[in-house]
PDB file of C-alpha atoms in Angstrom:
ATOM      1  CA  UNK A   1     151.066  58.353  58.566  1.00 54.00           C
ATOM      2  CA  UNK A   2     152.873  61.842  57.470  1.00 61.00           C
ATOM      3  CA  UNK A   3     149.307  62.287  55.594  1.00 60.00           C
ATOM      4  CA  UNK A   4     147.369  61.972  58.577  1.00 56.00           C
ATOM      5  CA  UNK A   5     149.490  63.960  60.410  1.00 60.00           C
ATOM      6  CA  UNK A   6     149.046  66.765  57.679  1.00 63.00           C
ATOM      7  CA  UNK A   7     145.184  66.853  57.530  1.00 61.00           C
ATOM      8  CA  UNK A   8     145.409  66.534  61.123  1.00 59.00           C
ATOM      9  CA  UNK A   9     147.417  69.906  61.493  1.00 62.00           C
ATOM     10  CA  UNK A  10     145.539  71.450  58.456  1.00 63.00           C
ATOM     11  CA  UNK A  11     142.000  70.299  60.649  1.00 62.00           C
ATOM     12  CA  UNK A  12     143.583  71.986  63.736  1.00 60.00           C
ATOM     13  CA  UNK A  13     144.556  75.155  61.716  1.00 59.00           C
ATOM     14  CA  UNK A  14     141.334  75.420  60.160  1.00 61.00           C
ATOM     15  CA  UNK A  15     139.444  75.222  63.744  1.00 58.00           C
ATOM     16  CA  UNK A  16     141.714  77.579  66.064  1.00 58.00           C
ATOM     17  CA  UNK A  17     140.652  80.508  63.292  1.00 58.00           C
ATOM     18  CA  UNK A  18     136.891  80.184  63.796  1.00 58.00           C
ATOM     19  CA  UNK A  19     137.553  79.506  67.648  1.00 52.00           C
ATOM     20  CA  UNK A  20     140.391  83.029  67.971  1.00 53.00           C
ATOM     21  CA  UNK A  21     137.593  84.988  66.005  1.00 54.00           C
ATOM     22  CA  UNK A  22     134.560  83.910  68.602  1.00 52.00           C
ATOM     23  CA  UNK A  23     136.824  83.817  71.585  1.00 50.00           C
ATOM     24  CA  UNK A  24     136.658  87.840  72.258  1.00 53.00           C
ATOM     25  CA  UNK A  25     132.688  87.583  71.652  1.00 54.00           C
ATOM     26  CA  UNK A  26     132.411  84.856  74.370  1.00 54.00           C
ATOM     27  CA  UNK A  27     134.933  86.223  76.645  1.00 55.00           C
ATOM     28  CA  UNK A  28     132.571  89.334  76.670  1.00 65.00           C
ATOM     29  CA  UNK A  29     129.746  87.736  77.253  1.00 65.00           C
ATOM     30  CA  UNK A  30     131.174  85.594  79.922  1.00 64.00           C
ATOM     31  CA  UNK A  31     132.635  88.593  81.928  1.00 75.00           C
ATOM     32  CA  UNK A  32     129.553  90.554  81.891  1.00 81.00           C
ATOM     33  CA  UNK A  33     127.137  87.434  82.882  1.00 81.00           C
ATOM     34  CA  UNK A  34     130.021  87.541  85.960  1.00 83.00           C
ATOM     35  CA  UNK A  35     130.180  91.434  86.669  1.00 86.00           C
ATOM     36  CA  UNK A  36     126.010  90.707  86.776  1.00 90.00           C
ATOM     37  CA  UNK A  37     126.598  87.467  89.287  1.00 90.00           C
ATOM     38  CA  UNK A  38     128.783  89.044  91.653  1.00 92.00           C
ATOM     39  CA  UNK A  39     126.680  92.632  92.035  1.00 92.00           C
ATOM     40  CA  UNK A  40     123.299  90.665  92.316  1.00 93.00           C
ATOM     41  CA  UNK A  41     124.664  87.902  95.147  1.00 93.00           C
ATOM     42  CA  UNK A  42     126.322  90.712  97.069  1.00 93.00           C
ATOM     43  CA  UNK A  43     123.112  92.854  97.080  1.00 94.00           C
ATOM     44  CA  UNK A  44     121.336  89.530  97.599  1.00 94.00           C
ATOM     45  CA  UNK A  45     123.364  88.756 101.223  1.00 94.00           C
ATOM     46  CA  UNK A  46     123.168  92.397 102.255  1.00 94.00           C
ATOM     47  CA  UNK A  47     119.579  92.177 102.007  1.00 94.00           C
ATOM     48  CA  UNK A  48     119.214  88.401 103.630  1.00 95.00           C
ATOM     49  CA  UNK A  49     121.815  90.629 106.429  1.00 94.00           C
ATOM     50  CA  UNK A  50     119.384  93.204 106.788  1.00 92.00           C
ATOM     51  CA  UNK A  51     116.051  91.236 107.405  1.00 92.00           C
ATOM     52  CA  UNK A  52     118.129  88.993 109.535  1.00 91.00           C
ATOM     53  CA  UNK A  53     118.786  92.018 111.850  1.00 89.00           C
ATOM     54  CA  UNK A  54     114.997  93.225 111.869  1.00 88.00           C
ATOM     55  CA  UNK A  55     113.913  90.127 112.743  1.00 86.00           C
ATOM     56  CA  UNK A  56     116.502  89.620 115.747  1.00 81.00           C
ATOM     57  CA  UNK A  57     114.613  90.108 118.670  1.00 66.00           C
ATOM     58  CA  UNK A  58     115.583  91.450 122.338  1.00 61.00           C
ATOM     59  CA  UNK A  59     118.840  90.345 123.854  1.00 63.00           C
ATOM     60  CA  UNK A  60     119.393  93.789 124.557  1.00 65.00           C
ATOM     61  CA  UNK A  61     120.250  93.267 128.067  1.00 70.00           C
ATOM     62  CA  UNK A  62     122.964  91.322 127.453  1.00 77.00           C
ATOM     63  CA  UNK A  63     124.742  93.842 125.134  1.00 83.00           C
ATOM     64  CA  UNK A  64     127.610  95.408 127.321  1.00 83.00           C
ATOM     65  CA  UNK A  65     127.294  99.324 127.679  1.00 86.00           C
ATOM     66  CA  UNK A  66     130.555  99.931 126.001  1.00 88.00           C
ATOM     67  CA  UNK A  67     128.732  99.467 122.062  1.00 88.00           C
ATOM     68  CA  UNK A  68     125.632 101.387 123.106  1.00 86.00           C
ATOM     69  CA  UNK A  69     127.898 104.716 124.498  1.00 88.00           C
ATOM     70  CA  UNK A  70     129.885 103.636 120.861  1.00 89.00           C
ATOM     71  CA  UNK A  71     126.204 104.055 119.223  1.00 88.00           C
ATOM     72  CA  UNK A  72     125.550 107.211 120.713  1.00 87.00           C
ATOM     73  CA  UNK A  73     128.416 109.091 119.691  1.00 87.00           C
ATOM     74  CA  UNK A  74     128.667 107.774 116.167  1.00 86.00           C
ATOM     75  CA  UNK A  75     125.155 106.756 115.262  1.00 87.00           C
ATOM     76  CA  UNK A  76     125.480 102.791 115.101  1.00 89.00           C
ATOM     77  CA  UNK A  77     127.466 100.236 115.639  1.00 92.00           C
ATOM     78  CA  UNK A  78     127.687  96.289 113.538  1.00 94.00           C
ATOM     79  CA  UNK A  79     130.476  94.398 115.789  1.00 93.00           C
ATOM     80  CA  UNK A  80     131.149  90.572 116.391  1.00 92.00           C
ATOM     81  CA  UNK A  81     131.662  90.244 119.991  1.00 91.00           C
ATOM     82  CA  UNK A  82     134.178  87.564 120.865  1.00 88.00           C
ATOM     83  CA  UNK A  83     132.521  86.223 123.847  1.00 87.00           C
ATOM     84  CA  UNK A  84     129.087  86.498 122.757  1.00 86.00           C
ATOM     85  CA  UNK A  85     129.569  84.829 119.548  1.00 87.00           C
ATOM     86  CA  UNK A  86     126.999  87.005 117.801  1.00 89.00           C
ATOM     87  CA  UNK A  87     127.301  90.179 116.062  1.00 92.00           C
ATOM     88  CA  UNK A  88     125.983  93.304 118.535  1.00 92.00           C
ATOM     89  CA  UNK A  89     123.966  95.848 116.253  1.00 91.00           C
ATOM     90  CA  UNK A  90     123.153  98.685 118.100  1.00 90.00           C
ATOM     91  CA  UNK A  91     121.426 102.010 116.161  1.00 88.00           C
ATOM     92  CA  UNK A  92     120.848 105.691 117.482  1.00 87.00           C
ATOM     93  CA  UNK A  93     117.256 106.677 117.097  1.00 83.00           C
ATOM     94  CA  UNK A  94     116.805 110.324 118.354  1.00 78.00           C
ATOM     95  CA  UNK A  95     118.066 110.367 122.129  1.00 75.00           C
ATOM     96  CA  UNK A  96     117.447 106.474 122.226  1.00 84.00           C
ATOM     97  CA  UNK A  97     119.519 103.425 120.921  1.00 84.00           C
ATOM     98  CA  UNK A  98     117.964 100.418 120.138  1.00 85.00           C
ATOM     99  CA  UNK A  99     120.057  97.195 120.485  1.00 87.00           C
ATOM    100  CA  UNK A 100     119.851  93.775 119.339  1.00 89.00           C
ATOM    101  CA  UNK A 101     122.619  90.664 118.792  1.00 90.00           C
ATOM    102  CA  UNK A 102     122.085  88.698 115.761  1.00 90.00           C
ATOM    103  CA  UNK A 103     123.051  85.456 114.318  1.00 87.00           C
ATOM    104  CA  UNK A 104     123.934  85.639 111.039  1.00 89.00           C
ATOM    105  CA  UNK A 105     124.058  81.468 109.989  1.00 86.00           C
ATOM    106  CA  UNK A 106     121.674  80.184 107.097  1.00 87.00           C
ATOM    107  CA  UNK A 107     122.771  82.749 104.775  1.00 91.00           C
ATOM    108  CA  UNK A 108     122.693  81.645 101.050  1.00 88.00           C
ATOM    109  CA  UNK A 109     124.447  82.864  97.736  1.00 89.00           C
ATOM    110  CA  UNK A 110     125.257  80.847  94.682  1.00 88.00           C
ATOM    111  CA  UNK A 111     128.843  82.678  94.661  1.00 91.00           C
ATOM    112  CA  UNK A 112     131.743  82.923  97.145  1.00 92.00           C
ATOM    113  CA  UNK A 113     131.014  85.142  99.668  1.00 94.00           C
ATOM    114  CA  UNK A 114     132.046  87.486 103.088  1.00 95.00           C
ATOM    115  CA  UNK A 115     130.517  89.802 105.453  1.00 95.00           C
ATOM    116  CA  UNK A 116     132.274  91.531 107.882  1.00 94.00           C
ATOM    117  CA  UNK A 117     131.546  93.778 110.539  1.00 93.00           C
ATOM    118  CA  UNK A 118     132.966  97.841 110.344  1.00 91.00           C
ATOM    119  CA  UNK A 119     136.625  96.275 112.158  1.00 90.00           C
ATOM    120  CA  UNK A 120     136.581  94.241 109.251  1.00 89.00           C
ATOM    121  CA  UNK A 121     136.012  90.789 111.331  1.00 92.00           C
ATOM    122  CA  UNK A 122     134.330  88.040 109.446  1.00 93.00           C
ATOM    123  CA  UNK A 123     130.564  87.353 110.813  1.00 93.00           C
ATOM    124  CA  UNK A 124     129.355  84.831 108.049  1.00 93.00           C
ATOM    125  CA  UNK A 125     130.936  83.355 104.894  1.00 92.00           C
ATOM    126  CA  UNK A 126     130.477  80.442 102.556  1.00 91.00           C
ATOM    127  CA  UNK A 127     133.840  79.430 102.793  1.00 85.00           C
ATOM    128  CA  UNK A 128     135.390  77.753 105.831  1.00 77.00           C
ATOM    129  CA  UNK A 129     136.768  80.710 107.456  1.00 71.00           C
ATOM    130  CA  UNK A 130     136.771  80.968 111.121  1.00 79.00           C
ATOM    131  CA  UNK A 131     134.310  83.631 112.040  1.00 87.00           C
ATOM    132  CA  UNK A 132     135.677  86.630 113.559  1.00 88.00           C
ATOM    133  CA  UNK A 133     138.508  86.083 111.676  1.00 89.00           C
ATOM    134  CA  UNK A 134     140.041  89.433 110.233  1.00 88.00           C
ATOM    135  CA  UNK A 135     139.441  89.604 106.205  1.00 85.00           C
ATOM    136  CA  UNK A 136     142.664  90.829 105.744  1.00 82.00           C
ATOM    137  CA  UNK A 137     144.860  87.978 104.114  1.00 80.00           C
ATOM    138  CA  UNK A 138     142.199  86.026 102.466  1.00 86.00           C
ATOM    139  CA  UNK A 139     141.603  88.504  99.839  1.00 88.00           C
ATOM    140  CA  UNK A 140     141.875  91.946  99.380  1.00 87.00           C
ATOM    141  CA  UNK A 141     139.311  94.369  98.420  1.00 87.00           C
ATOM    142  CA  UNK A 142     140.265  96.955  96.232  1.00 85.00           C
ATOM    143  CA  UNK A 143     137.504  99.583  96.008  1.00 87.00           C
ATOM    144  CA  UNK A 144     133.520  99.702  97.074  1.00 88.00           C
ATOM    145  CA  UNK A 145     130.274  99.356  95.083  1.00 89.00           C
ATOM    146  CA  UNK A 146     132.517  98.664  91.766  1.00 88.00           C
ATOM    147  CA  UNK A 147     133.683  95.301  90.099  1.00 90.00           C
ATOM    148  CA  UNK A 148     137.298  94.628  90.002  1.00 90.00           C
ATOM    149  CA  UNK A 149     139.778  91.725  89.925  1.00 89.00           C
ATOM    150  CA  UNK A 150     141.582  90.282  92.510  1.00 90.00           C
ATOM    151  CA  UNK A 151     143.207  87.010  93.591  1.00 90.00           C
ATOM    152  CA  UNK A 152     141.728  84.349  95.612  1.00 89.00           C
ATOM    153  CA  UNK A 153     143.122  81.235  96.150  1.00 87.00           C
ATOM    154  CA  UNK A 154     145.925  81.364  93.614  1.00 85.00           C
ATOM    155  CA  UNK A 155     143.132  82.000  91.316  1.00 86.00           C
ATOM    156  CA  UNK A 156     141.668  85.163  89.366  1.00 88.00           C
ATOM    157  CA  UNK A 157     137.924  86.181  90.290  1.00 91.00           C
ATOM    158  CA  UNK A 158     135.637  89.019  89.845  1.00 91.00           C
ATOM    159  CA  UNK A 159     134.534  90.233  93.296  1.00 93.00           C
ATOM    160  CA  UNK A 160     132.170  93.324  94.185  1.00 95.00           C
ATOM    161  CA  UNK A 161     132.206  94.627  97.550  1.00 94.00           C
ATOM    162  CA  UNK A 162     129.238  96.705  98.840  1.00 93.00           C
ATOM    163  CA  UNK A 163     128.834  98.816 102.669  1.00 93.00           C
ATOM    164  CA  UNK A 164     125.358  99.129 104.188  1.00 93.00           C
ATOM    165  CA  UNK A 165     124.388 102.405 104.024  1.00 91.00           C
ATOM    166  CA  UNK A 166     121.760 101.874 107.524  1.00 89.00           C
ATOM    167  CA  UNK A 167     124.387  99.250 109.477  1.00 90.00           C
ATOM    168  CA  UNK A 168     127.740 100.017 107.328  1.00 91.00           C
ATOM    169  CA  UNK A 169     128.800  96.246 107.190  1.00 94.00           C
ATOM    170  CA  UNK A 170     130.907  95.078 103.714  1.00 94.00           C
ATOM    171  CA  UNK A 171     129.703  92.255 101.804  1.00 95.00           C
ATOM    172  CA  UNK A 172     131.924  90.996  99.237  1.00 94.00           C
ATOM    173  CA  UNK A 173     131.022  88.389  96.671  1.00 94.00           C
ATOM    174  CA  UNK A 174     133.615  86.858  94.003  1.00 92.00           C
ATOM    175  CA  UNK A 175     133.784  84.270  91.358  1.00 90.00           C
ATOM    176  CA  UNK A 176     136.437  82.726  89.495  1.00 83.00           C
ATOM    177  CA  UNK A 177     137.109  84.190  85.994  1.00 76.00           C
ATOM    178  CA  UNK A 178     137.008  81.626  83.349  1.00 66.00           C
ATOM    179  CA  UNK A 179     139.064  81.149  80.142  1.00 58.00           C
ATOM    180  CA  UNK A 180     136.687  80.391  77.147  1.00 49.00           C
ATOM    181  CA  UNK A 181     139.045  79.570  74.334  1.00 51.00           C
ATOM    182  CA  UNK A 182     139.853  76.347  76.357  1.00 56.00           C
ATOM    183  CA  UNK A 183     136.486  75.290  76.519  1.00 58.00           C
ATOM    184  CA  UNK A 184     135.951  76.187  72.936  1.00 56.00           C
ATOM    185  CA  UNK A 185     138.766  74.444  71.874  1.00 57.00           C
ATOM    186  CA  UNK A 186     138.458  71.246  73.333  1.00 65.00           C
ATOM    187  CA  UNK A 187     135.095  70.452  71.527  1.00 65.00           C
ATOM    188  CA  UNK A 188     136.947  71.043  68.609  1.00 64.00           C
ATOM    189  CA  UNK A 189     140.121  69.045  69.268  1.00 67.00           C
ATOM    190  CA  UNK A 190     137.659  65.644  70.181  1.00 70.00           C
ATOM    191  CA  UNK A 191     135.725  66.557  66.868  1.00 67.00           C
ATOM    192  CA  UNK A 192     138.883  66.290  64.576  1.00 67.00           C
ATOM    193  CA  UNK A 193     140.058  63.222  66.780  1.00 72.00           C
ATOM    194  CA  UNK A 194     136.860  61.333  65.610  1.00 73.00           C
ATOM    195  CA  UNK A 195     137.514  62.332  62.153  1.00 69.00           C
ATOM    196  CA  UNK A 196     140.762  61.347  62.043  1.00 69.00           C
ATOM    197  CA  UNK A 197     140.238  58.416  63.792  1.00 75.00           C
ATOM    198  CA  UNK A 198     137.422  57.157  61.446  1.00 73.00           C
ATOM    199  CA  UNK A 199     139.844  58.701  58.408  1.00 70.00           C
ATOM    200  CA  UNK A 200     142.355  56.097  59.831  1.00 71.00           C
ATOM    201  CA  UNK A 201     139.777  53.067  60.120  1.00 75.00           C
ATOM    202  CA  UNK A 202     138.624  54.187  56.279  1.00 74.00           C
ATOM    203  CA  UNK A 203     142.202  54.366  54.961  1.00 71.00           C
ATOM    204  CA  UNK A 204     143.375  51.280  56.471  1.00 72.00           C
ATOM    205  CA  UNK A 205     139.862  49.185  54.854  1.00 72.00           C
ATOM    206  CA  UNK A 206     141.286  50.630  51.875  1.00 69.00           C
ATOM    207  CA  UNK A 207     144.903  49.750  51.974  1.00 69.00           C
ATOM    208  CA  UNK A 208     143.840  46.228  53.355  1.00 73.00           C
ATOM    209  CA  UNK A 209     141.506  45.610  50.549  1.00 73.00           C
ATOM    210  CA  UNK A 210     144.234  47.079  47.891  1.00 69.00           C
ATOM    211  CA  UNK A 211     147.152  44.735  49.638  1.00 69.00           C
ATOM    212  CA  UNK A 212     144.089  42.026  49.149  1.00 70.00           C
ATOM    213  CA  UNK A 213     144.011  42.558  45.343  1.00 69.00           C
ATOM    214  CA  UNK A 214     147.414  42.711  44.691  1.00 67.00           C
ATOM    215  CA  UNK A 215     148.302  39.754  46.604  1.00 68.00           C
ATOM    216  CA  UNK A 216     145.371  38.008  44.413  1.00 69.00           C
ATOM    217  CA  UNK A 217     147.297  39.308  41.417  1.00 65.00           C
ATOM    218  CA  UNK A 218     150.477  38.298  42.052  1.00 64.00           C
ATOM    219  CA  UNK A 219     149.346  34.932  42.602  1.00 67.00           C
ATOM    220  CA  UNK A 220     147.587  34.469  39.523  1.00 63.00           C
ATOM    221  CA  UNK A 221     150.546  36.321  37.904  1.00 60.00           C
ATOM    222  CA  UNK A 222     152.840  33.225  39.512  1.00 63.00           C
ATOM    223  CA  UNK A 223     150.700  30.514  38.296  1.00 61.00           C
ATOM    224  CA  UNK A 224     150.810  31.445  34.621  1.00 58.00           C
ATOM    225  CA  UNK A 225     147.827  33.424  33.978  1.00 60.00           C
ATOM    226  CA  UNK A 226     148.083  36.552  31.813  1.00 55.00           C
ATOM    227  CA  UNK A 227     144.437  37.828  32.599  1.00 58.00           C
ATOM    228  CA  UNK A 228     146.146  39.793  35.823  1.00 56.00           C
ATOM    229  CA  UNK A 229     144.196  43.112  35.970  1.00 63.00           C
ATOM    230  CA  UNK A 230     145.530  45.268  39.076  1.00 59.00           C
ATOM    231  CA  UNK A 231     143.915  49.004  39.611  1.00 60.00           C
ATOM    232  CA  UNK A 232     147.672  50.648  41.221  1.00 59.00           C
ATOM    233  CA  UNK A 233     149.122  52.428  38.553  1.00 66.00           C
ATOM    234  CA  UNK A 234     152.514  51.753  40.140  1.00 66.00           C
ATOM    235  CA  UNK A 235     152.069  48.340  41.217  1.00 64.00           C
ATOM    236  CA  UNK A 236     150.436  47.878  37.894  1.00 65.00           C
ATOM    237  CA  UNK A 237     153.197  48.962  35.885  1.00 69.00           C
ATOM    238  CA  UNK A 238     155.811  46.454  38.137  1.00 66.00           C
ATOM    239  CA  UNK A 239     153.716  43.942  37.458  1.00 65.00           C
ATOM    240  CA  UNK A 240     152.965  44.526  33.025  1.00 68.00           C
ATOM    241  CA  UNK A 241     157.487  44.857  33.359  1.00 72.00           C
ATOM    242  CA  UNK A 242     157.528  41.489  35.019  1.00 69.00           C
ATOM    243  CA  UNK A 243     155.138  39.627  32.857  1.00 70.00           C
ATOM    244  CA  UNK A 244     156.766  41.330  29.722  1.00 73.00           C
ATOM    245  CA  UNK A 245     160.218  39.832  31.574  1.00 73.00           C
ATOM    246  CA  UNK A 246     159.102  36.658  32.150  1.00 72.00           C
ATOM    247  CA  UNK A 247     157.117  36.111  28.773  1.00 74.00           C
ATOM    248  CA  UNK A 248     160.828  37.600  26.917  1.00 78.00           C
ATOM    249  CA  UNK A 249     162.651  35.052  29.055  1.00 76.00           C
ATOM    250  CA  UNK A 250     160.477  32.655  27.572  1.00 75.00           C
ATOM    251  CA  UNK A 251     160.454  33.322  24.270  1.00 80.00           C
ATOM    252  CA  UNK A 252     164.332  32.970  24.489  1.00 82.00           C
ATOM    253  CA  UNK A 253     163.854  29.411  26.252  1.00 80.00           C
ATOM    254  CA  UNK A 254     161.773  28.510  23.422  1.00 82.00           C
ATOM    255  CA  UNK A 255     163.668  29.872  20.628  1.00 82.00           C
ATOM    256  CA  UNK A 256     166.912  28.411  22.681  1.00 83.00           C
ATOM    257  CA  UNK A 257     164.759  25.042  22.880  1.00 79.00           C
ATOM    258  CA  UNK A 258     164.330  24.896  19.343  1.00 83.00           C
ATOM    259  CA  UNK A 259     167.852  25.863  18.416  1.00 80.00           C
ATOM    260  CA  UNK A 260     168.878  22.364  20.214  1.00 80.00           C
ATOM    261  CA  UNK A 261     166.132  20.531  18.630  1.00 80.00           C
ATOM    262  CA  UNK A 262     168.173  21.547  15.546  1.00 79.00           C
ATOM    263  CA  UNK A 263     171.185  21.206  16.577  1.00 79.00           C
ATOM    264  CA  UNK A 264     170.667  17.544  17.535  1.00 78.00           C
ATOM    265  CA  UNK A 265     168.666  16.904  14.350  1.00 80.00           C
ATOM    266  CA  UNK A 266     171.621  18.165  12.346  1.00 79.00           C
ATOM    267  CA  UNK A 267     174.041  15.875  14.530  1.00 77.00           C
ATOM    268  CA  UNK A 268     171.877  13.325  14.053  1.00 79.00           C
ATOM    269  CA  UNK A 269     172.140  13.222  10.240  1.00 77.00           C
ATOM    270  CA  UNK A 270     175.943  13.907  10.415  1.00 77.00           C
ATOM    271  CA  UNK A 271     176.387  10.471  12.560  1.00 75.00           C
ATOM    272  CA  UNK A 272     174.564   8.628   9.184  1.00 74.00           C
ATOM    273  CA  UNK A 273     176.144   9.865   6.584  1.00 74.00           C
ATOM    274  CA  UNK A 274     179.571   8.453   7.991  1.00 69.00           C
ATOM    275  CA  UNK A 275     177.837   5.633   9.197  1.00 64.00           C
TER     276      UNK A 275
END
């Protein structure tokens, strides 16, 4: 057992070196393919955003006056109205404003994803997240049009946040950072538990099949027979002492045997003479 456990920790030391040395490689790798992920899906929902609001049509007349003054004085306006349930878009052109209220549902990412309105009011998400919910609170966003690293749900992701430069509505996209020398280890920990495993099955055929033998041994050892051949050194050499023991021992019963054959035969001669 205290071999096993040996090869076992020399296996494990052996892996972790290869697995340390690749880890920063991977890492790399694995941050930039999620730097690419979250830039791409966040320009991919501000363009889904954008078609969605060209194709919107009319509704203009129910948009209350209040977001096309709003348009006029600053150019354009991207609010979710609470009792229209729709997001009012409403963009100066010249002396005119043209006004539309879209419904932003259907949208598709394959990353976690927000878009809120200039107040910073949710208007779709792929979370559940109640929509005209303020962002603030479910995650923070740090700085525009870069990558950076924030927290989400007790847990460390990548997010990008980008503003229309046309509507000025945020999209933010984030997904969850991942730590590769786990999932490089853990390969590598079930591949030394088969080998130990069918290490263990090997050694124990052996053992078994040595016990075998020198059970075999003994037995013939018991029943007299000097042809005993064992392959153990150790439990060789036990075995050569006791035969040498027992074939000493009885040599001396012998030589003790014929001492009293003697002995008797001389007694036996004394009682006729003084008969």
């Amino acid at each position: 057992m205290i071999k096993l456990l040996l090869i076992f920790l020399v296996l494990l030391f052996c892996s972790l070196i290869p697995v340390l040395l690749i880890k920063q490689r991977f890492s790399e790798i694995v941050e930039k393919d999620a730097v690419l992920l979250v830039q791409t899906a966040a320009r991919l929902i501000e363009l889904q955003v954008v078609e969605k609001v060209k194709n919107s049509s009319g509704l203009s007349d129910q948009i209350p006056d209040q977001y096309v003054n709003l348009a006029k004085k600053v150019g354009g306006v991207f609010l979710y109205d609470e009792h229209l349930k729709k997001v009012v878009v409403c963009i100066r052109k010249e002396q005119d404003v043209q006004s539309t209220l879209v419904s932003l549902n259907g949208l598709s990412a394959p990353v976690v994803y927000f878009v809120t309105d200039t107040a910073g009011k949710i208007v779709a998400t792929s979370e559940v997240a109640g929509i005209g919910e303020t962002l603030s609170g479910i995650i923070t966003v740090q700085e525009t049009n870069k990558v950076f690293k924030t927290k989400y749900k007790g847990h460390s992701v990548y997010a990008y946040a980008a503003v229309n430069p046309v509507y000025g509505f945020y999209t933010i996209s984030c997904v969850q950072t991942k730590d590769i020398f786990w999932q490089l280890l853990f390969p590598v920990l079930l591949c030394i538990c088969i080998a130990l495993t069918v290490l263990l099955i090997i050694f124990q055929d052996y053992y078994r099949t040595k016990l075998l033998s020198i059970a075999e041994s003994l037995e013939k050892l018991s029943e007299g027979s000097t042809d005993v051949r064992i392959k153990d050194r150790r439990i060789s050499k036990i075995v050569d002492q006791l035969s040498e023991n027992i074939k000493r021992k009885d040599r001396i019963l012998r030589k003790t045997a014929q001492e009293l054959e003697n002995l008797k035969q001389t007694l036996e001669k004394i009682r006729e003479k003084k008969s």
